[in-house]
């Protein structure tokens, strides 16, 4: 077969079966995928670790399990160890008898066997299930300029923008193939030109914009383009400290899910913007001005998918993407002091905070763990989206401060301060 791409002798050897038939098919898939996007070459994956998007053992995904078996039998294992997105189930998270039955008997029946396939392919360990694999406690943070083969949209946009690594918004399985063969096609966000900004965003708010609403507004406006954001450093500073990183994690996840952003630059803050400044902006870039009224307009337009919009919330999720340690501590302190102020001991809406297993473990060693438990809040490692991904949840009045969760489920969005108020005041 003739390929349009220029391939190295080693890549051609792999295509011709030097490492077995399974590896040849993996390489061929990536080459054809790259050619579809106009890639002219394949480049080595240079990050130390990979990250996979698919962690759930849904019964309907049989072709994926068959493919995994073929890869394992053919010796096409991942060249790099990897982390993977969060699991869908945790017995600590409230669920009705019917829901538990649906989860375990109908939906996630393949969870155990899929977990064991992941281990054989290269999963690091049991605590590697999180979308925020780049947290210090987890230890999968790529370095600036490294080429990655990831697909989780919130992690890809973080790695590109905050860490300065280079990764396209791949689909699930394609990212696994890149980790297996050790090459990815060179196009899009891997190239200097693909990292140039098509939009200038001017943030002109009177108060610090809510990360998830600002990200949502930008995502819906620019879609898959690269935005260069001016005026935000005024609110989150010029240093990538824990607060700024947590803000950008939530902001980025919203740009990636409400639009399809894979990279953003924050003037005076993110690595490439600090290095190259406005030379990153393309000539004739479009301009989008965001003030407080625009953010309110965006939030007011979120559809409410509940059957009864007056329903009392039955469940609250905070932590999509997974919370950082600093965010967990902040939520614990805020919940505790708001309950005290209202003369209450426990939250009035069942509330689940989600974080990476390694972050949960570290948090468990702090004094805050006891305070959080006493306030009745559940700490879990699940993916709330996977939890809600069933027909029974459609009828449930779930609230969240996550714009990603709002977009993909029937959950209702509130800003963090609104969530805090709802879960810590006397139920109606
Ligand atoms: Fe993470 Fe699941 Fe949200 S993967 S970003 S918690 S949808």
PDB file of N, CA, C and O in Angstrom, residues 155-212:
ATOM      1  N   UNK A 155      -8.084  16.854  30.066  1.00  0.00           N
ATOM      2  CA  UNK A 155      -6.649  16.652  30.325  1.00  0.00           C
ATOM      3  C   UNK A 155      -5.821  17.154  29.147  1.00  0.00           C
ATOM      4  O   UNK A 155      -4.742  17.736  29.334  1.00  0.00           O
ATOM      5  N   UNK A 156      -6.331  16.959  27.926  1.00  0.00           N
ATOM      6  CA  UNK A 156      -5.603  17.428  26.733  1.00  0.00           C
ATOM      7  C   UNK A 156      -5.476  18.950  26.758  1.00  0.00           C
ATOM      8  O   UNK A 156      -4.386  19.504  26.568  1.00  0.00           O
ATOM      9  N   UNK A 157      -6.578  19.639  27.058  1.00  0.00           N
ATOM     10  CA  UNK A 157      -6.532  21.107  27.035  1.00  0.00           C
ATOM     11  C   UNK A 157      -5.645  21.627  28.173  1.00  0.00           C
ATOM     12  O   UNK A 157      -4.943  22.629  28.018  1.00  0.00           O
ATOM     13  N   UNK A 158      -5.616  20.925  29.295  1.00  0.00           N
ATOM     14  CA  UNK A 158      -4.745  21.333  30.408  1.00  0.00           C
ATOM     15  C   UNK A 158      -3.278  21.126  30.030  1.00  0.00           C
ATOM     16  O   UNK A 158      -2.436  21.999  30.229  1.00  0.00           O
ATOM     17  N   UNK A 159      -2.990  19.934  29.489  1.00  0.00           N
ATOM     18  CA  UNK A 159      -1.601  19.617  29.139  1.00  0.00           C
ATOM     19  C   UNK A 159      -1.062  20.600  28.097  1.00  0.00           C
ATOM     20  O   UNK A 159       0.056  21.103  28.210  1.00  0.00           O
ATOM     21  N   UNK A 160      -1.889  20.904  27.086  1.00  0.00           N
ATOM     22  CA  UNK A 160      -1.452  21.835  26.040  1.00  0.00           C
ATOM     23  C   UNK A 160      -1.266  23.247  26.574  1.00  0.00           C
ATOM     24  O   UNK A 160      -0.262  23.905  26.289  1.00  0.00           O
ATOM     25  N   UNK A 161      -2.247  23.712  27.341  1.00  0.00           N
ATOM     26  CA  UNK A 161      -2.299  25.130  27.691  1.00  0.00           C
ATOM     27  C   UNK A 161      -1.465  25.459  28.920  1.00  0.00           C
ATOM     28  O   UNK A 161      -0.688  26.414  28.903  1.00  0.00           O
ATOM     29  N   UNK A 162      -1.637  24.687  29.983  1.00  0.00           N
ATOM     30  CA  UNK A 162      -0.994  25.016  31.261  1.00  0.00           C
ATOM     31  C   UNK A 162       0.413  24.431  31.331  1.00  0.00           C
ATOM     32  O   UNK A 162       1.316  25.044  31.892  1.00  0.00           O
ATOM     33  N   UNK A 163       0.595  23.240  30.745  1.00  0.00           N
ATOM     34  CA  UNK A 163       1.908  22.596  30.822  1.00  0.00           C
ATOM     35  C   UNK A 163       2.743  22.835  29.560  1.00  0.00           C
ATOM     36  O   UNK A 163       3.944  22.581  29.570  1.00  0.00           O
ATOM     37  N   UNK A 164       2.103  23.269  28.494  1.00  0.00           N
ATOM     38  CA  UNK A 164       2.854  23.545  27.264  1.00  0.00           C
ATOM     39  C   UNK A 164       3.267  22.286  26.514  1.00  0.00           C
ATOM     40  O   UNK A 164       4.138  22.316  25.646  1.00  0.00           O
ATOM     41  N   UNK A 165       2.635  21.144  26.859  1.00  0.00           N
ATOM     42  CA  UNK A 165       2.893  19.911  26.101  1.00  0.00           C
ATOM     43  C   UNK A 165       2.123  19.990  24.780  1.00  0.00           C
ATOM     44  O   UNK A 165       1.390  20.954  24.545  1.00  0.00           O
ATOM     45  N   UNK A 166       2.301  18.975  23.921  1.00  0.00           N
ATOM     46  CA  UNK A 166       1.657  19.041  22.598  1.00  0.00           C
ATOM     47  C   UNK A 166       0.846  17.785  22.322  1.00  0.00           C
ATOM     48  O   UNK A 166       1.398  16.682  22.252  1.00  0.00           O
ATOM     49  N   UNK A 167      -0.462  17.972  22.176  1.00  0.00           N
ATOM     50  CA  UNK A 167      -1.344  16.820  21.990  1.00  0.00           C
ATOM     51  C   UNK A 167      -2.578  17.246  21.216  1.00  0.00           C
ATOM     52  O   UNK A 167      -3.136  18.310  21.480  1.00  0.00           O
ATOM     53  N   UNK A 168      -2.994  16.421  20.262  1.00  0.00           N
ATOM     54  CA  UNK A 168      -4.252  16.702  19.571  1.00  0.00           C
ATOM     55  C   UNK A 168      -5.418  16.163  20.384  1.00  0.00           C
ATOM     56  O   UNK A 168      -5.238  15.380  21.303  1.00  0.00           O
ATOM     57  N   UNK A 169      -6.618  16.603  20.038  1.00  0.00           N
ATOM     58  CA  UNK A 169      -7.818  16.072  20.693  1.00  0.00           C
ATOM     59  C   UNK A 169      -8.159  14.747  20.019  1.00  0.00           C
ATOM     60  O   UNK A 169      -9.038  14.676  19.170  1.00  0.00           O
ATOM     61  N   UNK A 170      -7.446  13.714  20.389  1.00  0.00           N
ATOM     62  CA  UNK A 170      -7.661  12.404  19.760  1.00  0.00           C
ATOM     63  C   UNK A 170      -8.948  11.774  20.278  1.00  0.00           C
ATOM     64  O   UNK A 170      -9.486  12.195  21.295  1.00  0.00           O
ATOM     65  N   UNK A 171      -9.368  10.721  19.592  1.00  0.00           N
ATOM     66  CA  UNK A 171     -10.507   9.971  20.113  1.00  0.00           C
ATOM     67  C   UNK A 171      -9.976   8.796  20.933  1.00  0.00           C
ATOM     68  O   UNK A 171      -8.792   8.462  20.854  1.00  0.00           O
ATOM     69  N   UNK A 172     -10.881   8.205  21.722  1.00  0.00           N
ATOM     70  CA  UNK A 172     -10.520   7.012  22.474  1.00  0.00           C
ATOM     71  C   UNK A 172     -10.066   5.927  21.509  1.00  0.00           C
ATOM     72  O   UNK A 172     -10.515   5.880  20.358  1.00  0.00           O
ATOM     73  N   UNK A 173      -9.198   5.053  21.930  1.00  0.00           N
ATOM     74  CA  UNK A 173      -8.562   3.971  21.149  1.00  0.00           C
ATOM     75  C   UNK A 173      -7.418   4.505  20.303  1.00  0.00           C
ATOM     76  O   UNK A 173      -6.335   3.945  20.306  1.00  0.00           O
ATOM     77  N   UNK A 174      -7.653   5.617  19.571  1.00  0.00           N
ATOM     78  CA  UNK A 174      -6.539   6.217  18.809  1.00  0.00           C
ATOM     79  C   UNK A 174      -5.414   6.569  19.778  1.00  0.00           C
ATOM     80  O   UNK A 174      -4.229   6.371  19.501  1.00  0.00           O
ATOM     81  N   UNK A 175      -5.806   7.133  20.963  1.00  0.00           N
ATOM     82  CA  UNK A 175      -4.770   7.531  21.925  1.00  0.00           C
ATOM     83  C   UNK A 175      -4.033   6.292  22.452  1.00  0.00           C
ATOM     84  O   UNK A 175      -2.817   6.313  22.641  1.00  0.00           O
ATOM     85  N   UNK A 176      -4.758   5.179  22.633  1.00  0.00           N
ATOM     86  CA  UNK A 176      -4.117   3.935  23.074  1.00  0.00           C
ATOM     87  C   UNK A 176      -3.136   3.449  21.999  1.00  0.00           C
ATOM     88  O   UNK A 176      -2.015   3.027  22.299  1.00  0.00           O
ATOM     89  N   UNK A 177      -3.564   3.560  20.729  1.00  0.00           N
ATOM     90  CA  UNK A 177      -2.696   3.114  19.632  1.00  0.00           C
ATOM     91  C   UNK A 177      -1.375   3.896  19.616  1.00  0.00           C
ATOM     92  O   UNK A 177      -0.314   3.340  19.378  1.00  0.00           O
ATOM     93  N   UNK A 178      -1.460   5.209  19.872  1.00  0.00           N
ATOM     94  CA  UNK A 178      -0.238   6.026  19.904  1.00  0.00           C
ATOM     95  C   UNK A 178       0.697   5.576  21.018  1.00  0.00           C
ATOM     96  O   UNK A 178       1.923   5.553  20.853  1.00  0.00           O
ATOM     97  N   UNK A 179       0.114   5.227  22.174  1.00  0.00           N
ATOM     98  CA  UNK A 179       0.940   4.766  23.297  1.00  0.00           C
ATOM     99  C   UNK A 179       1.531   3.388  23.002  1.00  0.00           C
ATOM    100  O   UNK A 179       2.625   3.067  23.465  1.00  0.00           O
ATOM    101  N   UNK A 180       0.818   2.580  22.240  1.00  0.00           N
ATOM    102  CA  UNK A 180       1.313   1.241  21.910  1.00  0.00           C
ATOM    103  C   UNK A 180       2.493   1.324  20.933  1.00  0.00           C
ATOM    104  O   UNK A 180       3.554   0.760  21.170  1.00  0.00           O
ATOM    105  N   UNK A 181       2.304   2.059  19.859  1.00  0.00           N
ATOM    106  CA  UNK A 181       3.331   2.044  18.812  1.00  0.00           C
ATOM    107  C   UNK A 181       4.422   3.094  19.073  1.00  0.00           C
ATOM    108  O   UNK A 181       5.517   3.034  18.508  1.00  0.00           O
ATOM    109  N   UNK A 182       4.103   4.077  19.938  1.00  0.00           N
ATOM    110  CA  UNK A 182       5.118   5.082  20.288  1.00  0.00           C
ATOM    111  C   UNK A 182       5.259   6.210  19.288  1.00  0.00           C
ATOM    112  O   UNK A 182       6.223   6.969  19.338  1.00  0.00           O
ATOM    113  N   UNK A 183       4.303   6.331  18.382  1.00  0.00           N
ATOM    114  CA  UNK A 183       4.314   7.448  17.409  1.00  0.00           C
ATOM    115  C   UNK A 183       2.928   8.057  17.302  1.00  0.00           C
ATOM    116  O   UNK A 183       1.920   7.366  17.484  1.00  0.00           O
ATOM    117  N   UNK A 184       2.900   9.357  16.980  1.00  0.00           N
ATOM    118  CA  UNK A 184       1.628  10.022  16.668  1.00  0.00           C
ATOM    119  C   UNK A 184       1.800  10.845  15.399  1.00  0.00           C
ATOM    120  O   UNK A 184       2.897  11.323  15.117  1.00  0.00           O
ATOM    121  N   UNK A 185       0.719  11.002  14.618  1.00  0.00           N
ATOM    122  CA  UNK A 185       0.839  11.837  13.410  1.00  0.00           C
ATOM    123  C   UNK A 185       1.040  13.303  13.785  1.00  0.00           C
ATOM    124  O   UNK A 185       0.456  13.799  14.754  1.00  0.00           O
ATOM    125  N   UNK A 186       1.868  13.955  12.985  1.00  0.00           N
ATOM    126  CA  UNK A 186       2.254  15.353  13.265  1.00  0.00           C
ATOM    127  C   UNK A 186       1.325  16.292  12.518  1.00  0.00           C
ATOM    128  O   UNK A 186       1.450  16.489  11.311  1.00  0.00           O
ATOM    129  N   UNK A 187       0.357  16.843  13.220  1.00  0.00           N
ATOM    130  CA  UNK A 187      -0.538  17.851  12.632  1.00  0.00           C
ATOM    131  C   UNK A 187      -1.183  18.637  13.768  1.00  0.00           C
ATOM    132  O   UNK A 187      -0.993  18.323  14.948  1.00  0.00           O
ATOM    133  N   UNK A 188      -1.950  19.646  13.402  1.00  0.00           N
ATOM    134  CA  UNK A 188      -2.767  20.381  14.371  1.00  0.00           C
ATOM    135  C   UNK A 188      -1.964  20.957  15.531  1.00  0.00           C
ATOM    136  O   UNK A 188      -0.998  21.695  15.352  1.00  0.00           O
ATOM    137  N   UNK A 189      -2.359  20.590  16.753  1.00  0.00           N
ATOM    138  CA  UNK A 189      -1.775  21.203  17.952  1.00  0.00           C
ATOM    139  C   UNK A 189      -0.352  20.736  18.243  1.00  0.00           C
ATOM    140  O   UNK A 189       0.279  21.213  19.182  1.00  0.00           O
ATOM    141  N   UNK A 190       0.157  19.817  17.419  1.00  0.00           N
ATOM    142  CA  UNK A 190       1.563  19.421  17.588  1.00  0.00           C
ATOM    143  C   UNK A 190       2.488  20.421  16.893  1.00  0.00           C
ATOM    144  O   UNK A 190       3.680  20.499  17.205  1.00  0.00           O
ATOM    145  N   UNK A 191       1.924  21.164  15.956  1.00  0.00           N
ATOM    146  CA  UNK A 191       2.759  22.064  15.152  1.00  0.00           C
ATOM    147  C   UNK A 191       2.746  23.489  15.716  1.00  0.00           C
ATOM    148  O   UNK A 191       1.788  23.878  16.387  1.00  0.00           O
ATOM    149  N   UNK A 192       3.795  24.269  15.417  1.00  0.00           N
ATOM    150  CA  UNK A 192       3.827  25.664  15.875  1.00  0.00           C
ATOM    151  C   UNK A 192       2.649  26.441  15.295  1.00  0.00           C
ATOM    152  O   UNK A 192       1.988  27.209  15.997  1.00  0.00           O
ATOM    153  N   UNK A 193       2.379  26.207  14.018  1.00  0.00           N
ATOM    154  CA  UNK A 193       1.310  26.978  13.376  1.00  0.00           C
ATOM    155  C   UNK A 193      -0.057  26.630  13.977  1.00  0.00           C
ATOM    156  O   UNK A 193      -0.893  27.507  14.179  1.00  0.00           O
ATOM    157  N   UNK A 194      -0.245  25.354  14.283  1.00  0.00           N
ATOM    158  CA  UNK A 194      -1.533  24.922  14.848  1.00  0.00           C
ATOM    159  C   UNK A 194      -1.779  25.485  16.237  1.00  0.00           C
ATOM    160  O   UNK A 194      -2.890  25.401  16.766  1.00  0.00           O
ATOM    161  N   UNK A 195      -0.745  26.046  16.852  1.00  0.00           N
ATOM    162  CA  UNK A 195      -0.879  26.579  18.218  1.00  0.00           C
ATOM    163  C   UNK A 195      -1.087  28.092  18.224  1.00  0.00           C
ATOM    164  O   UNK A 195      -1.088  28.728  19.264  1.00  0.00           O
ATOM    165  N   UNK A 196      -1.224  28.657  17.032  1.00  0.00           N
ATOM    166  CA  UNK A 196      -1.489  30.104  16.945  1.00  0.00           C
ATOM    167  C   UNK A 196      -2.959  30.398  17.253  1.00  0.00           C
ATOM    168  O   UNK A 196      -3.838  29.589  16.962  1.00  0.00           O
ATOM    169  N   UNK A 197      -3.208  31.579  17.803  1.00  0.00           N
ATOM    170  CA  UNK A 197      -4.571  31.922  18.232  1.00  0.00           C
ATOM    171  C   UNK A 197      -5.388  32.536  17.101  1.00  0.00           C
ATOM    172  O   UNK A 197      -4.919  33.427  16.393  1.00  0.00           O
ATOM    173  N   UNK A 198      -6.626  32.050  16.963  1.00  0.00           N
ATOM    174  CA  UNK A 198      -7.551  32.553  15.945  1.00  0.00           C
ATOM    175  C   UNK A 198      -8.485  33.611  16.531  1.00  0.00           C
ATOM    176  O   UNK A 198      -9.205  34.284  15.812  1.00  0.00           O
ATOM    177  N   UNK A 199      -8.492  33.681  17.865  1.00  0.00           N
ATOM    178  CA  UNK A 199      -9.412  34.592  18.558  1.00  0.00           C
ATOM    179  C   UNK A 199      -8.662  35.370  19.634  1.00  0.00           C
ATOM    180  O   UNK A 199      -7.795  34.823  20.320  1.00  0.00           O
ATOM    181  N   UNK A 200      -9.019  36.627  19.797  1.00  0.00           N
ATOM    182  CA  UNK A 200      -8.589  37.402  20.972  1.00  0.00           C
ATOM    183  C   UNK A 200      -9.818  37.505  21.877  1.00  0.00           C
ATOM    184  O   UNK A 200     -10.887  37.930  21.431  1.00  0.00           O
ATOM    185  N   UNK A 201      -9.666  37.081  23.113  1.00  0.00           N
ATOM    186  CA  UNK A 201     -10.766  37.212  24.082  1.00  0.00           C
ATOM    187  C   UNK A 201     -10.398  38.340  25.036  1.00  0.00           C
ATOM    188  O   UNK A 201      -9.336  38.292  25.666  1.00  0.00           O
ATOM    189  N   UNK A 202     -11.241  39.326  25.126  1.00  0.00           N
ATOM    190  CA  UNK A 202     -10.971  40.433  26.055  1.00  0.00           C
ATOM    191  C   UNK A 202     -11.892  40.307  27.252  1.00  0.00           C
ATOM    192  O   UNK A 202     -13.104  40.479  27.138  1.00  0.00           O
ATOM    193  N   UNK A 203     -11.298  39.958  28.408  1.00  0.00           N
ATOM    194  CA  UNK A 203     -12.091  39.816  29.631  1.00  0.00           C
ATOM    195  C   UNK A 203     -12.183  41.194  30.291  1.00  0.00           C
ATOM    196  O   UNK A 203     -11.176  41.759  30.704  1.00  0.00           O
ATOM    197  N   UNK A 204     -13.408  41.711  30.362  1.00  0.00           N
ATOM    198  CA  UNK A 204     -13.597  43.059  30.925  1.00  0.00           C
ATOM    199  C   UNK A 204     -14.651  43.027  32.020  1.00  0.00           C
ATOM    200  O   UNK A 204     -15.604  43.813  32.007  1.00  0.00           O
ATOM    201  N   UNK A 205     -14.498  42.093  32.939  1.00  0.00           N
ATOM    202  CA  UNK A 205     -15.483  41.954  34.011  1.00  0.00           C
ATOM    203  C   UNK A 205     -15.090  42.833  35.208  1.00  0.00           C
ATOM    204  O   UNK A 205     -13.931  43.196  35.365  1.00  0.00           O
ATOM    205  N   UNK A 206     -16.090  43.112  36.043  1.00  0.00           N
ATOM    206  CA  UNK A 206     -15.848  43.918  37.245  1.00  0.00           C
ATOM    207  C   UNK A 206     -15.482  43.036  38.433  1.00  0.00           C
ATOM    208  O   UNK A 206     -15.040  43.512  39.464  1.00  0.00           O
ATOM    209  N   UNK A 207     -15.784  41.711  38.314  1.00  0.00           N
ATOM    210  CA  UNK A 207     -15.388  40.794  39.376  1.00  0.00           C
ATOM    211  C   UNK A 207     -14.759  39.549  38.734  1.00  0.00           C
ATOM    212  O   UNK A 207     -14.888  39.343  37.519  1.00  0.00           O
ATOM    213  N   UNK A 208     -14.102  38.737  39.584  1.00  0.00           N
ATOM    214  CA  UNK A 208     -13.431  37.542  39.059  1.00  0.00           C
ATOM    215  C   UNK A 208     -14.463  36.636  38.377  1.00  0.00           C
ATOM    216  O   UNK A 208     -15.439  36.225  39.006  1.00  0.00           O
ATOM    217  N   UNK A 209     -14.262  36.325  37.102  1.00  0.00           N
ATOM    218  CA  UNK A 209     -15.266  35.497  36.428  1.00  0.00           C
ATOM    219  C   UNK A 209     -15.231  34.055  36.935  1.00  0.00           C
ATOM    220  O   UNK A 209     -14.148  33.536  37.221  1.00  0.00           O
ATOM    221  N   UNK A 210     -16.422  33.450  37.049  1.00  0.00           N
ATOM    222  CA  UNK A 210     -16.488  32.037  37.432  1.00  0.00           C
ATOM    223  C   UNK A 210     -15.799  31.228  36.323  1.00  0.00           C
ATOM    224  O   UNK A 210     -16.162  31.343  35.145  1.00  0.00           O
ATOM    225  N   UNK A 211     -14.822  30.413  36.714  1.00  0.00           N
ATOM    226  CA  UNK A 211     -14.019  29.698  35.708  1.00  0.00           C
ATOM    227  C   UNK A 211     -14.885  28.898  34.736  1.00  0.00           C
ATOM    228  O   UNK A 211     -14.673  28.926  33.517  1.00  0.00           O
ATOM    229  N   UNK A 212     -15.862  28.204  35.280  1.00  0.00           N
ATOM    230  CA  UNK A 212     -16.650  27.297  34.431  1.00  0.00           C
ATOM    231  C   UNK A 212     -17.602  28.037  33.490  1.00  0.00           C
ATOM    232  O   UNK A 212     -17.983  27.499  32.451  1.00  0.00           O
TER     233      UNK A 212
END
